[in-house]
């Protein structure tokens, strides 16, 4: 509460909004949210885990500011990003009397943000929503940028919309109730920002990762703010991902394929999959002569120290053959027919979109990497 809050603007014309970062913000949510309301009422969507830890505090904070609340609690987990849960959420929100001018609050991790944001985008042809992310991944990634959606049996995030929030409230204290493994997974996205575009931030992380992972207030504040600032800048330049925004997929072409091979169970978290994927992106870049051959070792050492997996063969999944893996990568929505597009790097902090990488190069790399000792 004594820390000054950091405000990061996301500049998107009439859809601009602020990301507000600080300690104890949940307790201040009443004053913060009040200025977006046409009447003193908000509907909150959250999940069973988050409700247990943080819903009461939010309700009290809003209540203290004279705001009435009603909540929808969905089951925790990725499977809530479904048509079924979307329908239930929309029905519940309508049942609570949510009107066109009301604000819906998403209190939770990326699953809640994506589901609630999508529900808000279609409810009464679009209502406003405020993100209160509670996982580290949601703090630095999913709560910012306006991508919302659910999964299909054809793949993840295939049904959705761009719907920017009206405000993002990041209370750094809430991640303290997050399981350690989820913190490490969220951390992978933080390191991603350094690797893709800010070498000095990555160097800072090399010293301070243990503090960030231990949720030290000052370290977390710096890491989250730096990450959000970079995402905000990239999104402002390329809201619908026609160019630069693709850089945020560093490590994700490989990573998504591990998640798909695993069937999206909790045996492998997204952050764990992209940790391996980012090491591979740097290794592949070295192999293609785009960057120094040994840079990947620095990336690998970093994620290893953070307690993240760095080696495909050690993942708790049945590793497909290189040929099958290439097929899976091709099915990712980010690939274009023909050769694959990767986010590769010329060095730490210097990623770029590399389209048309010949399949035989990718296959040769995968064979070597999956076989390496
Ligand atoms: N929209 C985007 O731009 C974007 C970007 C990245 C990821 N995503 C999506 O985000 C999702 C992953 O997000 P996630 O990792 O936050 O998953 P999640 O929402 O499932 O949260 C992870 C787990 O932590 C629990 N949890 C969350 N906050 C907690 C807290 N403070 N204390 C205790 N437990 C807590 C949740 O209940 C869940 O069990 C995926 O569906 C992914 O597709 C979206
Ligand atoms: Zn990601």
mmCIF file of C-alpha atoms and ligand atoms in Angstrom:
data_model
loop_
_atom_site.group_PDB
_atom_site.id
_atom_site.type_symbol
_atom_site.label_atom_id
_atom_site.label_comp_id
_atom_site.label_asym_id
_atom_site.label_seq_id
_atom_site.Cartn_x
_atom_site.Cartn_y
_atom_site.Cartn_z
ATOM 1 C CA UNK A 1 0.000 0.000 0.000
ATOM 2 C CA UNK A 2 2.896 2.321 0.661
ATOM 3 C CA UNK A 3 4.391 1.669 -2.773
ATOM 4 C CA UNK A 4 3.374 4.012 -5.501
ATOM 5 C CA UNK A 5 1.339 2.242 -8.133
ATOM 6 C CA UNK A 6 2.727 1.964 -11.637
ATOM 7 C CA UNK A 7 0.412 2.906 -14.486
ATOM 8 C CA UNK A 8 1.147 1.582 -17.955
ATOM 9 C CA UNK A 9 -1.049 2.930 -20.745
ATOM 10 C CA UNK A 10 -2.096 0.704 -23.624
ATOM 11 C CA UNK A 11 -2.597 3.142 -26.493
ATOM 12 C CA UNK A 12 -5.307 1.904 -28.822
ATOM 13 C CA UNK A 13 -7.261 5.024 -29.796
ATOM 14 C CA UNK A 14 -10.749 4.999 -28.308
ATOM 15 C CA UNK A 15 -10.060 1.518 -26.892
ATOM 16 C CA UNK A 16 -7.063 2.721 -24.855
ATOM 17 C CA UNK A 17 -6.803 1.655 -21.239
ATOM 18 C CA UNK A 18 -4.393 1.528 -18.347
ATOM 19 C CA UNK A 19 -2.663 -1.317 -16.587
ATOM 20 C CA UNK A 20 -2.360 -0.444 -12.912
ATOM 21 C CA UNK A 21 0.290 -2.355 -10.971
ATOM 22 C CA UNK A 22 0.924 -2.304 -7.229
ATOM 23 C CA UNK A 23 0.696 -4.034 -3.889
ATOM 24 C CA UNK A 24 -2.638 -4.165 -2.078
ATOM 25 C CA UNK A 25 -4.622 -3.106 -5.138
ATOM 26 C CA UNK A 26 -7.384 -5.617 -4.508
ATOM 27 C CA UNK A 27 -8.297 -3.653 -1.386
ATOM 28 C CA UNK A 28 -8.476 -0.488 -3.508
ATOM 29 C CA UNK A 29 -10.548 -2.077 -6.260
ATOM 30 C CA UNK A 30 -13.670 -0.187 -5.167
ATOM 31 C CA UNK A 31 -12.296 3.272 -5.949
ATOM 32 C CA UNK A 32 -10.526 2.008 -9.050
ATOM 33 C CA UNK A 33 -13.528 0.256 -10.579
ATOM 34 C CA UNK A 34 -16.066 2.911 -9.511
ATOM 35 C CA UNK A 35 -14.980 5.345 -12.187
ATOM 36 C CA UNK A 36 -15.991 2.898 -14.930
ATOM 37 C CA UNK A 37 -19.479 2.285 -13.598
ATOM 38 C CA UNK A 38 -22.768 3.795 -14.715
ATOM 39 C CA UNK A 39 -24.506 2.249 -11.713
ATOM 40 C CA UNK A 40 -23.001 0.806 -8.498
ATOM 41 C CA UNK A 41 -23.021 -2.838 -9.555
ATOM 42 C CA UNK A 42 -20.502 -5.306 -10.975
ATOM 43 C CA UNK A 43 -20.682 -8.977 -11.821
ATOM 44 C CA UNK A 44 -17.526 -10.929 -11.000
ATOM 45 C CA UNK A 45 -16.461 -14.090 -12.812
ATOM 46 C CA UNK A 46 -13.857 -16.216 -11.072
ATOM 47 C CA UNK A 47 -12.873 -19.870 -10.610
ATOM 48 C CA UNK A 48 -13.153 -22.230 -7.651
ATOM 49 C CA UNK A 49 -9.488 -21.855 -6.570
ATOM 50 C CA UNK A 50 -9.311 -18.104 -6.860
ATOM 51 C CA UNK A 51 -12.689 -17.684 -5.186
ATOM 52 C CA UNK A 52 -11.340 -19.480 -2.156
ATOM 53 C CA UNK A 53 -8.374 -17.128 -1.780
ATOM 54 C CA UNK A 54 -9.415 -13.740 -3.111
ATOM 55 C CA UNK A 55 -13.115 -13.358 -3.886
ATOM 56 C CA UNK A 56 -14.100 -12.240 -0.409
ATOM 57 C CA UNK A 57 -11.440 -9.487 -0.368
ATOM 58 C CA UNK A 58 -12.664 -8.177 -3.701
ATOM 59 C CA UNK A 59 -16.308 -8.256 -2.626
ATOM 60 C CA UNK A 60 -15.450 -6.381 0.560
ATOM 61 C CA UNK A 61 -13.390 -3.804 -1.336
ATOM 62 C CA UNK A 62 -16.188 -3.174 -3.806
ATOM 63 C CA UNK A 63 -18.814 -3.207 -1.076
ATOM 64 C CA UNK A 64 -16.910 -0.612 0.931
ATOM 65 C CA UNK A 65 -17.095 1.677 -2.095
ATOM 66 C CA UNK A 66 -20.862 1.163 -2.213
ATOM 67 C CA UNK A 67 -20.755 -1.207 -5.180
ATOM 68 C CA UNK A 68 -23.098 -4.197 -5.139
ATOM 69 C CA UNK A 69 -21.590 -7.444 -6.427
ATOM 70 C CA UNK A 70 -22.757 -10.796 -7.712
ATOM 71 C CA UNK A 71 -20.437 -13.641 -8.621
ATOM 72 C CA UNK A 72 -20.204 -16.477 -11.083
ATOM 73 C CA UNK A 73 -17.776 -19.217 -10.048
ATOM 74 C CA UNK A 74 -16.631 -21.612 -12.759
ATOM 75 C CA UNK A 75 -14.579 -24.791 -12.262
ATOM 76 C CA UNK A 76 -10.809 -24.135 -12.166
ATOM 77 C CA UNK A 77 -8.825 -25.402 -15.133
ATOM 78 C CA UNK A 78 -8.333 -25.182 -18.865
ATOM 79 C CA UNK A 79 -11.474 -27.231 -19.561
ATOM 80 C CA UNK A 80 -13.574 -24.214 -18.578
ATOM 81 C CA UNK A 81 -12.544 -22.563 -21.847
ATOM 82 C CA UNK A 82 -15.380 -24.419 -23.557
ATOM 83 C CA UNK A 83 -18.658 -23.627 -25.303
ATOM 84 C CA UNK A 84 -20.473 -25.265 -22.433
ATOM 85 C CA UNK A 85 -18.891 -23.056 -19.782
ATOM 86 C CA UNK A 86 -19.241 -19.998 -22.033
ATOM 87 C CA UNK A 87 -22.973 -20.640 -22.359
ATOM 88 C CA UNK A 88 -23.336 -21.162 -18.609
ATOM 89 C CA UNK A 89 -21.353 -17.996 -17.865
ATOM 90 C CA UNK A 90 -23.378 -15.871 -20.288
ATOM 91 C CA UNK A 91 -26.642 -17.250 -18.896
ATOM 92 C CA UNK A 92 -25.503 -16.659 -15.328
ATOM 93 C CA UNK A 93 -24.471 -13.072 -16.114
ATOM 94 C CA UNK A 94 -27.809 -12.368 -17.769
ATOM 95 C CA UNK A 95 -29.533 -14.022 -14.828
ATOM 96 C CA UNK A 96 -27.715 -11.624 -12.506
ATOM 97 C CA UNK A 97 -29.189 -8.761 -14.513
ATOM 98 C CA UNK A 98 -26.065 -7.571 -16.305
ATOM 99 C CA UNK A 99 -27.034 -4.725 -18.621
ATOM 100 C CA UNK A 100 -25.420 -3.246 -21.699
ATOM 101 C CA UNK A 101 -23.685 -0.468 -19.687
ATOM 102 C CA UNK A 102 -22.468 -2.652 -16.856
ATOM 103 C CA UNK A 103 -18.935 -3.849 -16.223
ATOM 104 C CA UNK A 104 -17.968 -7.482 -15.724
ATOM 105 C CA UNK A 105 -14.866 -8.227 -13.656
ATOM 106 C CA UNK A 106 -12.603 -11.168 -14.529
ATOM 107 C CA UNK A 107 -10.878 -12.277 -11.309
ATOM 108 C CA UNK A 108 -8.511 -15.130 -12.070
ATOM 109 C CA UNK A 109 -5.794 -16.547 -14.270
ATOM 110 C CA UNK A 110 -5.666 -16.703 -18.037
ATOM 111 C CA UNK A 111 -8.549 -19.143 -18.218
ATOM 112 C CA UNK A 112 -10.906 -16.754 -16.430
ATOM 113 C CA UNK A 113 -9.608 -13.746 -18.371
ATOM 114 C CA UNK A 114 -10.076 -15.472 -21.729
ATOM 115 C CA UNK A 115 -13.501 -16.914 -20.896
ATOM 116 C CA UNK A 116 -14.858 -13.779 -19.235
ATOM 117 C CA UNK A 117 -13.460 -11.478 -21.897
ATOM 118 C CA UNK A 118 -15.087 -13.547 -24.615
ATOM 119 C CA UNK A 119 -18.393 -13.707 -22.720
ATOM 120 C CA UNK A 120 -18.244 -9.915 -22.261
ATOM 121 C CA UNK A 121 -17.560 -9.418 -25.969
ATOM 122 C CA UNK A 122 -20.767 -11.208 -26.997
ATOM 123 C CA UNK A 123 -23.069 -10.526 -24.063
ATOM 124 C CA UNK A 124 -25.699 -7.994 -25.167
ATOM 125 C CA UNK A 125 -23.442 -7.452 -28.210
ATOM 126 C CA UNK A 126 -20.573 -6.399 -26.010
ATOM 127 C CA UNK A 127 -20.232 -5.174 -22.440
ATOM 128 C CA UNK A 128 -17.126 -3.694 -20.875
ATOM 129 C CA UNK A 129 -14.891 -5.754 -18.625
ATOM 130 C CA UNK A 130 -12.075 -5.186 -16.169
ATOM 131 C CA UNK A 131 -9.260 -7.669 -15.734
ATOM 132 C CA UNK A 132 -8.013 -8.494 -12.248
ATOM 133 C CA UNK A 133 -5.436 -11.163 -13.104
ATOM 134 C CA UNK A 134 -4.356 -13.461 -10.287
ATOM 135 C CA UNK A 135 -1.744 -15.799 -11.798
ATOM 136 C CA UNK A 136 1.752 -14.627 -12.694
ATOM 137 C CA UNK A 137 1.110 -15.646 -16.300
ATOM 138 C CA UNK A 138 -2.025 -13.518 -16.359
ATOM 139 C CA UNK A 139 -0.168 -10.588 -14.746
ATOM 140 C CA UNK A 140 2.366 -10.404 -17.538
ATOM 141 C CA UNK A 141 0.580 -11.856 -20.528
ATOM 142 C CA UNK A 142 -3.062 -12.880 -20.853
ATOM 143 C CA UNK A 143 -4.685 -9.905 -19.096
ATOM 144 C CA UNK A 144 -3.175 -7.432 -21.546
ATOM 145 C CA UNK A 145 -3.873 -7.188 -25.237
ATOM 146 C CA UNK A 146 -7.520 -8.085 -25.715
ATOM 147 C CA UNK A 147 -7.265 -11.623 -27.055
ATOM 148 C CA UNK A 148 -10.185 -13.553 -25.608
ATOM 149 C CA UNK A 149 -11.571 -16.960 -26.385
ATOM 150 C CA UNK A 150 -12.196 -20.604 -25.748
ATOM 151 C CA UNK A 151 -10.842 -23.909 -27.056
ATOM 152 C CA UNK A 152 -12.279 -26.217 -29.692
ATOM 153 C CA UNK A 153 -11.743 -29.920 -30.185
ATOM 154 C CA UNK A 154 -9.711 -28.739 -33.189
ATOM 155 C CA UNK A 155 -7.291 -26.857 -30.975
ATOM 156 C CA UNK A 156 -6.689 -24.192 -28.371
ATOM 157 C CA UNK A 157 -8.014 -20.629 -28.608
ATOM 158 C CA UNK A 158 -9.601 -21.261 -31.998
ATOM 159 C CA UNK A 159 -12.867 -19.527 -31.104
ATOM 160 C CA UNK A 160 -12.723 -16.010 -29.784
ATOM 161 C CA UNK A 161 -12.568 -12.309 -30.382
ATOM 162 C CA UNK A 162 -10.467 -9.253 -29.797
ATOM 163 C CA UNK A 163 -12.116 -7.410 -26.920
ATOM 164 C CA UNK A 164 -9.930 -5.019 -24.967
ATOM 165 C CA UNK A 165 -10.568 -4.593 -21.242
ATOM 166 C CA UNK A 166 -11.438 -1.162 -19.849
ATOM 167 C CA UNK A 167 -8.759 -1.460 -17.193
ATOM 168 C CA UNK A 168 -6.304 -4.003 -15.780
ATOM 169 C CA UNK A 169 -5.682 -4.147 -12.033
ATOM 170 C CA UNK A 170 -2.560 -6.082 -11.103
ATOM 171 C CA UNK A 171 -2.253 -6.672 -7.382
ATOM 172 C CA UNK A 172 1.224 -8.124 -6.951
ATOM 173 C CA UNK A 173 0.299 -9.685 -3.595
ATOM 174 C CA UNK A 174 -2.239 -12.141 -4.994
ATOM 175 C CA UNK A 175 0.359 -14.398 -6.630
ATOM 176 C CA UNK A 176 1.572 -15.414 -3.170
ATOM 177 C CA UNK A 177 -1.226 -17.988 -3.000
ATOM 178 C CA UNK A 178 -0.228 -19.472 -6.346
ATOM 179 C CA UNK A 179 1.434 -22.914 -6.329
ATOM 180 C CA UNK A 180 5.187 -22.715 -6.903
ATOM 181 C CA UNK A 181 4.977 -24.621 -10.189
ATOM 182 C CA UNK A 182 2.495 -22.066 -11.566
ATOM 183 C CA UNK A 183 4.836 -19.232 -10.559
ATOM 184 C CA UNK A 184 7.709 -20.815 -12.490
ATOM 185 C CA UNK A 185 5.419 -21.310 -15.498
ATOM 186 C CA UNK A 186 4.402 -17.639 -15.423
ATOM 187 C CA UNK A 187 8.050 -16.697 -15.046
ATOM 188 C CA UNK A 188 8.804 -18.291 -18.428
ATOM 189 C CA UNK A 189 6.705 -15.563 -20.087
ATOM 190 C CA UNK A 190 8.580 -12.865 -18.151
ATOM 191 C CA UNK A 191 11.937 -14.157 -19.384
ATOM 192 C CA UNK A 192 10.429 -14.301 -22.878
ATOM 193 C CA UNK A 193 10.168 -10.507 -22.973
ATOM 194 C CA UNK A 194 13.869 -10.147 -22.237
ATOM 195 C CA UNK A 195 14.790 -12.790 -24.788
ATOM 196 C CA UNK A 196 12.662 -11.345 -27.542
ATOM 197 C CA UNK A 197 13.406 -7.681 -27.177
ATOM 198 C CA UNK A 198 15.356 -6.483 -24.156
ATOM 199 C CA UNK A 199 18.810 -7.918 -23.494
ATOM 200 C CA UNK A 200 19.377 -5.724 -20.438
ATOM 201 C CA UNK A 201 16.129 -6.954 -18.868
ATOM 202 C CA UNK A 202 17.268 -10.532 -19.466
ATOM 203 C CA UNK A 203 20.604 -9.730 -17.838
ATOM 204 C CA UNK A 204 18.710 -8.227 -14.879
ATOM 205 C CA UNK A 205 16.676 -11.434 -14.641
ATOM 206 C CA UNK A 206 19.847 -13.503 -14.632
ATOM 207 C CA UNK A 207 20.634 -11.870 -11.299
ATOM 208 C CA UNK A 208 17.145 -11.395 -9.920
ATOM 209 C CA UNK A 209 15.150 -14.435 -11.074
ATOM 210 C CA UNK A 210 15.314 -16.030 -7.601
ATOM 211 C CA UNK A 211 13.777 -12.873 -6.091
ATOM 212 C CA UNK A 212 11.034 -12.774 -8.705
ATOM 213 C CA UNK A 213 10.290 -16.458 -8.151
ATOM 214 C CA UNK A 214 10.169 -15.870 -4.400
ATOM 215 C CA UNK A 215 7.645 -13.064 -5.009
ATOM 216 C CA UNK A 216 9.928 -10.436 -3.484
ATOM 217 C CA UNK A 217 7.835 -7.263 -3.757
ATOM 218 C CA UNK A 218 10.372 -4.979 -5.446
ATOM 219 C CA UNK A 219 11.686 -7.610 -7.870
ATOM 220 C CA UNK A 220 8.198 -8.733 -8.812
ATOM 221 C CA UNK A 221 7.084 -5.134 -9.342
ATOM 222 C CA UNK A 222 9.979 -4.475 -11.716
ATOM 223 C CA UNK A 223 9.578 -7.747 -13.614
ATOM 224 C CA UNK A 224 5.812 -7.396 -14.034
ATOM 225 C CA UNK A 225 5.951 -3.727 -15.011
ATOM 226 C CA UNK A 226 8.741 -4.283 -17.553
ATOM 227 C CA UNK A 227 6.861 -7.225 -19.064
ATOM 228 C CA UNK A 228 3.545 -5.365 -19.250
ATOM 229 C CA UNK A 229 5.219 -2.300 -20.739
ATOM 230 C CA UNK A 230 6.713 -4.383 -23.519
ATOM 231 C CA UNK A 231 3.467 -6.206 -24.219
ATOM 232 C CA UNK A 232 1.555 -2.891 -24.185
ATOM 233 C CA UNK A 233 3.982 -1.377 -26.679
ATOM 234 C CA UNK A 234 3.817 -4.364 -29.021
ATOM 235 C CA UNK A 235 0.015 -4.572 -28.831
ATOM 236 C CA UNK A 236 -0.324 -0.823 -29.465
ATOM 237 C CA UNK A 237 1.778 -1.221 -32.620
ATOM 238 C CA UNK A 238 0.023 -4.340 -33.873
ATOM 239 C CA UNK A 239 -3.265 -5.049 -32.107
ATOM 240 C CA UNK A 240 -4.483 -7.872 -34.362
ATOM 241 C CA UNK A 241 -1.139 -9.569 -34.999
ATOM 242 C CA UNK A 242 -0.349 -8.778 -38.579
ATOM 243 C CA UNK A 243 3.336 -8.305 -37.772
ATOM 244 C CA UNK A 244 5.292 -7.447 -34.640
ATOM 245 C CA UNK A 245 2.844 -9.043 -32.193
ATOM 246 C CA UNK A 246 3.943 -12.434 -33.517
ATOM 247 C CA UNK A 247 7.231 -11.915 -31.653
ATOM 248 C CA UNK A 248 5.310 -12.738 -28.477
ATOM 249 C CA UNK A 249 5.192 -16.282 -29.821
ATOM 250 C CA UNK A 250 8.904 -16.835 -29.226
ATOM 251 C CA UNK A 251 9.235 -20.484 -28.223
ATOM 252 C CA UNK A 252 5.542 -21.062 -28.881
ATOM 253 C CA UNK A 253 5.688 -22.939 -32.199
ATOM 254 C CA UNK A 254 7.664 -25.654 -30.457
ATOM 255 C CA UNK A 255 5.844 -25.149 -27.147
ATOM 256 C CA UNK A 256 2.333 -25.466 -28.535
ATOM 257 C CA UNK A 257 3.316 -28.721 -30.202
ATOM 258 C CA UNK A 258 4.368 -30.223 -26.841
ATOM 259 C CA UNK A 259 1.086 -29.073 -25.340
ATOM 260 C CA UNK A 260 -0.847 -30.606 -28.226
ATOM 261 C CA UNK A 261 1.164 -33.850 -28.008
ATOM 262 C CA UNK A 262 0.328 -33.930 -24.308
ATOM 263 C CA UNK A 263 -3.379 -33.318 -24.930
ATOM 264 C CA UNK A 264 -3.373 -30.131 -22.797
ATOM 265 C CA UNK A 265 -3.424 -31.965 -19.478
ATOM 266 C CA UNK A 266 -1.886 -30.378 -16.396
ATOM 267 C CA UNK A 267 1.062 -32.785 -16.686
ATOM 268 C CA UNK A 268 2.621 -30.027 -18.788
ATOM 269 C CA UNK A 269 1.939 -26.353 -18.136
ATOM 270 C CA UNK A 270 2.090 -23.802 -20.935
ATOM 271 C CA UNK A 271 5.074 -22.033 -19.359
ATOM 272 C CA UNK A 272 6.936 -25.325 -19.088
ATOM 273 C CA UNK A 273 6.311 -26.126 -22.746
ATOM 274 C CA UNK A 274 7.535 -22.732 -23.945
ATOM 275 C CA UNK A 275 10.587 -22.921 -21.701
ATOM 276 C CA UNK A 276 11.753 -25.895 -23.765
ATOM 277 C CA UNK A 277 10.507 -24.092 -26.880
ATOM 278 C CA UNK A 278 12.552 -20.966 -26.217
ATOM 279 C CA UNK A 279 15.734 -22.959 -25.654
ATOM 280 C CA UNK A 280 15.021 -24.688 -28.971
ATOM 281 C CA UNK A 281 14.330 -21.418 -30.771
ATOM 282 C CA UNK A 282 17.802 -20.184 -29.789
ATOM 283 C CA UNK A 283 19.431 -23.509 -30.566
ATOM 284 C CA UNK A 284 17.727 -23.613 -33.965
ATOM 285 C CA UNK A 285 18.793 -20.011 -34.618
ATOM 286 C CA UNK A 286 22.379 -21.028 -33.897
ATOM 287 C CA UNK A 287 22.131 -24.033 -36.166
ATOM 288 C CA UNK A 288 20.813 -21.865 -38.992
ATOM 289 C CA UNK A 289 23.739 -19.487 -38.534
ATOM 290 C CA UNK A 290 21.482 -16.652 -37.413
ATOM 291 C CA UNK A 291 23.052 -16.240 -34.008
ATOM 292 C CA UNK A 292 26.048 -17.376 -32.037
ATOM 293 C CA UNK A 293 25.901 -21.153 -31.616
ATOM 294 C CA UNK A 294 26.374 -21.024 -27.855
ATOM 295 C CA UNK A 295 23.743 -18.426 -26.965
ATOM 296 C CA UNK A 296 21.210 -21.149 -26.337
ATOM 297 C CA UNK A 297 23.348 -22.456 -23.470
ATOM 298 C CA UNK A 298 22.831 -19.183 -21.615
ATOM 299 C CA UNK A 299 19.072 -19.417 -22.191
ATOM 300 C CA UNK A 300 19.056 -23.042 -21.122
ATOM 301 C CA UNK A 301 21.023 -22.363 -17.940
ATOM 302 C CA UNK A 302 18.616 -19.586 -17.045
ATOM 303 C CA UNK A 303 15.444 -21.631 -17.328
ATOM 304 C CA UNK A 304 17.089 -24.582 -15.641
ATOM 305 C CA UNK A 305 17.921 -22.410 -12.626
ATOM 306 C CA UNK A 306 14.323 -21.213 -12.547
ATOM 307 C CA UNK A 307 13.257 -24.844 -12.156
ATOM 308 C CA UNK A 308 11.758 -25.074 -15.630
ATOM 309 C CA UNK A 309 12.229 -27.932 -18.100
ATOM 310 C CA UNK A 310 14.745 -27.254 -20.851
ATOM 311 C CA UNK A 311 14.970 -30.571 -22.633
ATOM 312 C CA UNK A 312 12.217 -32.065 -24.800
ATOM 313 C CA UNK A 313 13.225 -35.603 -23.947
ATOM 314 C CA UNK A 314 12.710 -35.011 -20.239
ATOM 315 C CA UNK A 315 9.149 -33.700 -20.585
ATOM 316 C CA UNK A 316 6.459 -35.852 -18.952
ATOM 317 C CA UNK A 317 4.914 -36.652 -22.311
ATOM 318 C CA UNK A 318 5.298 -39.303 -24.995
ATOM 319 C CA UNK A 319 7.628 -37.473 -27.306
ATOM 320 C CA UNK A 320 6.437 -37.917 -30.892
ATOM 321 C CA UNK A 321 8.868 -38.729 -33.703
ATOM 322 C CA UNK A 322 10.458 -35.658 -35.341
ATOM 323 C CA UNK A 323 8.237 -36.228 -38.417
ATOM 324 C CA UNK A 324 5.074 -36.407 -36.333
ATOM 325 C CA UNK A 325 6.192 -33.388 -34.303
ATOM 326 C CA UNK A 326 6.614 -31.359 -37.498
ATOM 327 C CA UNK A 327 3.055 -32.335 -38.447
ATOM 328 C CA UNK A 328 1.755 -31.161 -35.080
ATOM 329 C CA UNK A 329 3.605 -27.844 -35.414
ATOM 330 C CA UNK A 330 2.071 -27.381 -38.820
ATOM 331 C CA UNK A 331 -1.441 -27.698 -37.363
ATOM 332 C CA UNK A 332 -0.823 -24.757 -35.033
ATOM 333 C CA UNK A 333 -2.920 -21.829 -36.175
ATOM 334 C CA UNK A 334 0.155 -19.659 -36.467
ATOM 335 C CA UNK A 335 1.579 -21.704 -39.305
ATOM 336 C CA UNK A 336 0.852 -20.847 -42.902
ATOM 337 C CA UNK A 337 0.475 -23.564 -45.530
ATOM 338 C CA UNK A 338 3.848 -24.755 -46.746
ATOM 339 C CA UNK A 339 6.937 -24.038 -44.726
ATOM 340 C CA UNK A 340 6.683 -23.067 -41.071
ATOM 341 C CA UNK A 341 7.076 -19.642 -39.537
ATOM 342 C CA UNK A 342 9.230 -19.443 -36.441
ATOM 343 C CA UNK A 343 10.258 -16.669 -34.138
ATOM 344 C CA UNK A 344 14.025 -16.903 -34.259
ATOM 345 C CA UNK A 345 16.762 -14.693 -32.846
ATOM 346 C CA UNK A 346 19.963 -12.973 -33.875
ATOM 347 C CA UNK A 347 20.928 -12.851 -30.217
ATOM 348 C CA UNK A 348 19.414 -12.323 -26.792
ATOM 349 C CA UNK A 349 16.879 -9.501 -27.007
ATOM 350 C CA UNK A 350 16.799 -9.621 -30.787
ATOM 351 C CA UNK A 351 14.024 -11.880 -32.064
ATOM 352 C CA UNK A 352 12.410 -11.693 -35.479
ATOM 353 C CA UNK A 353 9.732 -13.413 -37.513
ATOM 354 C CA UNK A 354 11.358 -16.012 -39.764
ATOM 355 C CA UNK A 355 8.920 -17.301 -42.340
ATOM 356 C CA UNK A 356 9.520 -20.008 -44.883
ATOM 357 C CA UNK A 357 12.050 -22.040 -42.921
ATOM 358 C CA UNK A 358 12.512 -25.115 -45.131
ATOM 359 C CA UNK A 359 10.989 -28.264 -43.627
ATOM 360 C CA UNK A 360 14.175 -30.250 -44.137
ATOM 361 C CA UNK A 361 16.048 -27.752 -41.904
ATOM 362 C CA UNK A 362 13.402 -28.065 -39.203
ATOM 363 C CA UNK A 363 13.372 -31.831 -39.435
ATOM 364 C CA UNK A 364 17.154 -32.095 -39.314
ATOM 365 C CA UNK A 365 17.165 -29.877 -36.230
ATOM 366 C CA UNK A 366 14.442 -31.886 -34.490
ATOM 367 C CA UNK A 367 16.216 -35.165 -35.228
ATOM 368 C CA UNK A 368 19.409 -33.829 -33.734
ATOM 369 C CA UNK A 369 17.692 -32.231 -30.745
ATOM 370 C CA UNK A 370 15.455 -35.170 -29.864
ATOM 371 C CA UNK A 371 18.412 -37.533 -30.134
ATOM 372 C CA UNK A 372 21.045 -35.414 -28.376
ATOM 373 C CA UNK A 373 22.566 -36.635 -25.148
HETATM 374 N N1 LIG B 1 -5.414 -13.920 -24.015
HETATM 375 C C1 LIG B 1 -4.116 -13.995 -24.110
HETATM 376 O O1 LIG B 1 -3.453 -13.136 -24.700
HETATM 377 C C2 LIG B 1 -3.417 -15.158 -23.475
HETATM 378 C C3 LIG B 1 -2.020 -15.146 -23.353
HETATM 379 C C4 LIG B 1 -1.404 -16.204 -22.714
HETATM 380 C C5 LIG B 1 -2.161 -17.250 -22.223
HETATM 381 N N2 LIG B 1 -3.516 -17.238 -22.379
HETATM 382 C C6 LIG B 1 -4.339 -18.336 -21.836
HETATM 383 O O2 LIG B 1 -4.201 -18.332 -20.425
HETATM 384 C C7 LIG B 1 -4.439 -19.636 -19.934
HETATM 385 C C8 LIG B 1 -3.368 -19.975 -18.947
HETATM 386 O O3 LIG B 1 -3.392 -19.024 -17.901
HETATM 387 P P1 LIG B 1 -3.015 -19.427 -16.402
HETATM 388 O O4 LIG B 1 -1.711 -20.086 -16.406
HETATM 389 O O5 LIG B 1 -3.242 -18.241 -15.566
HETATM 390 O O6 LIG B 1 -4.085 -20.586 -16.126
HETATM 391 P P2 LIG B 1 -5.290 -20.690 -15.097
HETATM 392 O O7 LIG B 1 -6.226 -19.562 -15.224
HETATM 393 O O8 LIG B 1 -5.842 -22.053 -15.272
HETATM 394 O O9 LIG B 1 -4.577 -20.571 -13.696
HETATM 395 C C9 LIG B 1 -3.669 -21.575 -13.291
HETATM 396 C C10 LIG B 1 -4.112 -22.242 -11.987
HETATM 397 O O10 LIG B 1 -3.852 -21.363 -10.909
HETATM 398 C C11 LIG B 1 -5.053 -21.120 -10.157
HETATM 399 N N3 LIG B 1 -4.914 -19.753 -9.663
HETATM 400 C C12 LIG B 1 -4.958 -18.602 -10.378
HETATM 401 N N4 LIG B 1 -4.664 -17.567 -9.591
HETATM 402 C C13 LIG B 1 -4.429 -18.062 -8.352
HETATM 403 C C14 LIG B 1 -4.036 -17.501 -7.116
HETATM 404 N N5 LIG B 1 -3.801 -16.191 -6.996
HETATM 405 N N6 LIG B 1 -3.888 -18.333 -6.068
HETATM 406 C C15 LIG B 1 -4.091 -19.665 -6.174
HETATM 407 N N7 LIG B 1 -4.417 -20.262 -7.316
HETATM 408 C C16 LIG B 1 -4.593 -19.476 -8.398
HETATM 409 C C17 LIG B 1 -6.162 -21.383 -11.116
HETATM 410 O O11 LIG B 1 -7.351 -21.732 -10.439
HETATM 411 C C18 LIG B 1 -5.607 -22.551 -11.921
HETATM 412 O O12 LIG B 1 -5.765 -23.738 -11.201
HETATM 413 C C19 LIG B 1 -4.463 -20.548 -21.141
HETATM 414 O O13 LIG B 1 -5.796 -20.906 -21.409
HETATM 415 C C20 LIG B 1 -3.911 -19.691 -22.260
HETATM 416 O O14 LIG B 1 -4.436 -20.040 -23.516
HETATM 417 C C21 LIG B 1 -4.140 -16.218 -22.986
HETATM 418 ZN ZN1 LIG B 2 2.534 -18.031 -23.905
#
